[in-house]
Each structure stands twice: as C-alpha cells, then as structure tokens.
C-alpha cells in the first residue's frame, strides 16, 4: 500500500488531504510540525512526503527537507503559500520533486503525487528527456534549448511535464487541464491551446508536439 506522510500544521488542509488520499487507498500519516514529521518519516519510510514550508516549531519545511535528504530519496512535494518560497525551492536544489501553491485543489495534489510515483519516485537519477536540441530535466523543472535555459511560466511547465509523463499518448484538452491545472479548475479548454502555442514558440521546432485534430495533443 502506498504510504504518505503529510507535514502540515493547518488542520483543515491536512484533514482534507487525508480524505482525498484515503480515497485513493493510500495510508496517510499526519504530522503537525517538522520534528513530528521527521519522526514519522523515519519510523514509516513512506513512499511520498507532502511538506508544508511554513511550520511551527524549530524547523521550517526547507530544513525538514534537508534533514530528510541526509538519509532518504523519498519524493517530496512542497506546499507553499508565497512566491518567494517558490524561488527558494527552485534555487536551493534541496531535492524537492514538486511543489504546489496554496490555495490548491486536493485533487491536484493527488494527481501530482501519482505523476511522481509513476515516474518512478526515486531520485537516484535526474529524469531527463531529450528531443533534438531540447533537454527537459523534470526534477529540476528546467528546460534547455541548446545551452540556454528557457524560462517557462508555472502552467507552461505543468503542461509540458504532463505531456512528458504521458509521452506517446494522445491527451484531450480536458485531460491536459485535469493533469496540469487540476480537476477542480474551471475554464475554457482552449486555455490549453494558448499554452501549447507558448511552448512551441519557446522551445522551437525540435518539440515533437503534434496536434491531433478533433482530439488533442500528443508529445513524441
Ligand atoms: Ca503552515
């Protein structure tokens, strides 16, 4: 059974996550601060950790993640409330596998966890995908064309990541919305087209992103 430790001091958020994860059949353990979280992770060796950054007590989420990384490659998804925290997640290279900004939909979290677990979960090797001059480093959320790093907006990255994870399969606009925006997101499926255009513009002709008329998109 998939085992998850959620380190989150806001009880309503933690309970909501536990509810959705329980529906997936996952065993969930909740911890309210970093110390309790580390103890739970050591005791349970979970398959996945969801880690809030703003925690009460001695340690914030960054410090907890650094402690985890001394002894474990368990995938970590950060919960963040602020843009400057995202910069730190991306800048510090402290071994987060993904992050989600508050407010988030619990379904989105579940989808992200499934995506990471599908990719193999273990961080022993960086997940690297190459198309011609394009290099996609999934765990670093980084894309290069040639030697240059391409700046992607968060939703552009989420869309690209969803396509990479499902490489070779046709995905409908609705499936891409569910994967990249979260199933609770309400809006026009044409949003996907707008972001696809941006990806094509930024990554150029080596991106094998095919439009399947009447269906959606396929990468590779
Ligand atoms: Ca918090």
PDB file of N, CA, C and O in Angstrom, residues 10 22 34-35 38 60 76-77 82 103 116 118 129-131 156 161-162 166 173 197 200 212:
ATOM      1  N   UNK A  10      -1.804  23.298   9.397  1.00  0.00           N
ATOM      2  CA  UNK A  10      -3.195  23.745   9.297  1.00  0.00           C
ATOM      3  C   UNK A  10      -4.101  22.515   9.222  1.00  0.00           C
ATOM      4  O   UNK A  10      -4.119  21.799   8.221  1.00  0.00           O
ATOM      5  N   UNK A  22      -6.968   9.099   1.346  1.00  0.00           N
ATOM      6  CA  UNK A  22      -7.625   7.891   1.831  1.00  0.00           C
ATOM      7  C   UNK A  22      -8.506   7.280   0.745  1.00  0.00           C
ATOM      8  O   UNK A  22      -8.562   6.061   0.579  1.00  0.00           O
ATOM      9  N   UNK A  34       7.672  20.007  12.016  1.00  0.00           N
ATOM     10  CA  UNK A  34       8.803  19.361  11.365  1.00  0.00           C
ATOM     11  C   UNK A  34       9.370  18.197  12.156  1.00  0.00           C
ATOM     12  O   UNK A  34       9.704  17.146  11.587  1.00  0.00           O
ATOM     13  N   UNK A  35       9.464  18.367  13.461  1.00  0.00           N
ATOM     14  CA  UNK A  35      10.035  17.310  14.295  1.00  0.00           C
ATOM     15  C   UNK A  35       9.167  16.052  14.226  1.00  0.00           C
ATOM     16  O   UNK A  35       9.681  14.936  14.035  1.00  0.00           O
ATOM     17  N   UNK A  38       9.572  14.443  10.782  1.00  0.00           N
ATOM     18  CA  UNK A  38      10.795  13.656  10.612  1.00  0.00           C
ATOM     19  C   UNK A  38      10.702  12.324  11.345  1.00  0.00           C
ATOM     20  O   UNK A  38      11.112  11.284  10.826  1.00  0.00           O
ATOM     21  N   UNK A  60      11.542  24.834   9.653  1.00  0.00           N
ATOM     22  CA  UNK A  60      10.583  25.055   8.569  1.00  0.00           C
ATOM     23  C   UNK A  60      10.720  23.906   7.559  1.00  0.00           C
ATOM     24  O   UNK A  60      11.567  23.021   7.719  1.00  0.00           O
ATOM     25  N   UNK A  76       9.417  14.327  -2.410  1.00  0.00           N
ATOM     26  CA  UNK A  76       8.847  15.366  -1.550  1.00  0.00           C
ATOM     27  C   UNK A  76       8.100  16.370  -2.413  1.00  0.00           C
ATOM     28  O   UNK A  76       8.637  16.864  -3.396  1.00  0.00           O
ATOM     29  N   UNK A  77       6.853  16.640  -2.043  1.00  0.00           N
ATOM     30  CA  UNK A  77       6.087  17.704  -2.675  1.00  0.00           C
ATOM     31  C   UNK A  77       5.891  18.816  -1.657  1.00  0.00           C
ATOM     32  O   UNK A  77       5.344  18.578  -0.578  1.00  0.00           O
ATOM     33  N   UNK A  82       3.758  31.279  -0.737  1.00  0.00           N
ATOM     34  CA  UNK A  82       4.308  32.559  -1.206  1.00  0.00           C
ATOM     35  C   UNK A  82       5.279  32.375  -2.381  1.00  0.00           C
ATOM     36  O   UNK A  82       5.989  31.383  -2.469  1.00  0.00           O
ATOM     37  N   UNK A 103      -3.851  28.732  -2.540  1.00  0.00           N
ATOM     38  CA  UNK A 103      -4.740  27.589  -2.314  1.00  0.00           C
ATOM     39  C   UNK A 103      -4.630  26.591  -3.466  1.00  0.00           C
ATOM     40  O   UNK A 103      -4.434  26.978  -4.595  1.00  0.00           O
ATOM     41  N   UNK A 116       4.399  11.686  -9.933  1.00  0.00           N
ATOM     42  CA  UNK A 116       5.761  11.442  -9.432  1.00  0.00           C
ATOM     43  C   UNK A 116       5.973   9.949  -9.189  1.00  0.00           C
ATOM     44  O   UNK A 116       7.013   9.390  -9.550  1.00  0.00           O
ATOM     45  N   UNK A 118       4.476   7.507 -10.664  1.00  0.00           N
ATOM     46  CA  UNK A 118       4.551   6.864 -11.978  1.00  0.00           C
ATOM     47  C   UNK A 118       5.930   7.010 -12.587  1.00  0.00           C
ATOM     48  O   UNK A 118       6.425   6.116 -13.252  1.00  0.00           O
ATOM     49  N   UNK A 129      14.751  14.133 -20.413  1.00  0.00           N
ATOM     50  CA  UNK A 129      14.145  13.808 -21.692  1.00  0.00           C
ATOM     51  C   UNK A 129      14.752  14.720 -22.751  1.00  0.00           C
ATOM     52  O   UNK A 129      14.857  15.923 -22.531  1.00  0.00           O
ATOM     53  N   UNK A 130      15.144  14.142 -23.876  1.00  0.00           N
ATOM     54  CA  UNK A 130      15.804  14.934 -24.918  1.00  0.00           C
ATOM     55  C   UNK A 130      15.043  14.806 -26.230  1.00  0.00           C
ATOM     56  O   UNK A 130      14.686  13.705 -26.652  1.00  0.00           O
ATOM     57  N   UNK A 131      14.763  15.956 -26.850  1.00  0.00           N
ATOM     58  CA  UNK A 131      14.235  15.995 -28.224  1.00  0.00           C
ATOM     59  C   UNK A 131      15.143  16.927 -29.015  1.00  0.00           C
ATOM     60  O   UNK A 131      15.057  18.149 -28.844  1.00  0.00           O
ATOM     61  N   UNK A 156       2.890  26.608 -17.990  1.00  0.00           N
ATOM     62  CA  UNK A 156       3.556  26.058 -19.178  1.00  0.00           C
ATOM     63  C   UNK A 156       4.382  24.840 -18.770  1.00  0.00           C
ATOM     64  O   UNK A 156       4.387  23.815 -19.453  1.00  0.00           O
ATOM     65  N   UNK A 161       5.244  19.076 -18.490  1.00  0.00           N
ATOM     66  CA  UNK A 161       5.514  17.925 -17.627  1.00  0.00           C
ATOM     67  C   UNK A 161       4.445  16.845 -17.818  1.00  0.00           C
ATOM     68  O   UNK A 161       4.754  15.648 -17.904  1.00  0.00           O
ATOM     69  N   UNK A 162       3.185  17.255 -17.914  1.00  0.00           N
ATOM     70  CA  UNK A 162       2.098  16.290 -18.118  1.00  0.00           C
ATOM     71  C   UNK A 162       2.266  15.572 -19.456  1.00  0.00           C
ATOM     72  O   UNK A 162       2.021  14.366 -19.562  1.00  0.00           O
ATOM     73  N   UNK A 166       3.252  11.479 -20.092  1.00  0.00           N
ATOM     74  CA  UNK A 166       2.365  10.654 -20.929  1.00  0.00           C
ATOM     75  C   UNK A 166       2.843  10.596 -22.379  1.00  0.00           C
ATOM     76  O   UNK A 166       2.038  10.499 -23.305  1.00  0.00           O
ATOM     77  N   UNK A 173      -7.831  17.881 -24.510  1.00  0.00           N
ATOM     78  CA  UNK A 173      -7.651  19.152 -23.783  1.00  0.00           C
ATOM     79  C   UNK A 173      -8.120  19.011 -22.332  1.00  0.00           C
ATOM     80  O   UNK A 173      -7.509  19.539 -21.424  1.00  0.00           O
ATOM     81  N   UNK A 197       0.732  26.881 -27.720  1.00  0.00           N
ATOM     82  CA  UNK A 197       1.373  27.858 -28.626  1.00  0.00           C
ATOM     83  C   UNK A 197       2.622  28.445 -27.987  1.00  0.00           C
ATOM     84  O   UNK A 197       3.656  28.611 -28.633  1.00  0.00           O
ATOM     85  N   UNK A 200       5.438  25.899 -27.977  1.00  0.00           N
ATOM     86  CA  UNK A 200       6.023  25.757 -29.317  1.00  0.00           C
ATOM     87  C   UNK A 200       6.902  26.948 -29.644  1.00  0.00           C
ATOM     88  O   UNK A 200       7.981  26.804 -30.229  1.00  0.00           O
ATOM     89  N   UNK A 212      -3.573  16.658 -32.669  1.00  0.00           N
ATOM     90  CA  UNK A 212      -4.419  15.600 -33.230  1.00  0.00           C
ATOM     91  C   UNK A 212      -5.807  16.194 -33.423  1.00  0.00           C
ATOM     92  O   UNK A 212      -6.507  16.458 -32.447  1.00  0.00           O
TER      93      UNK A 212
END
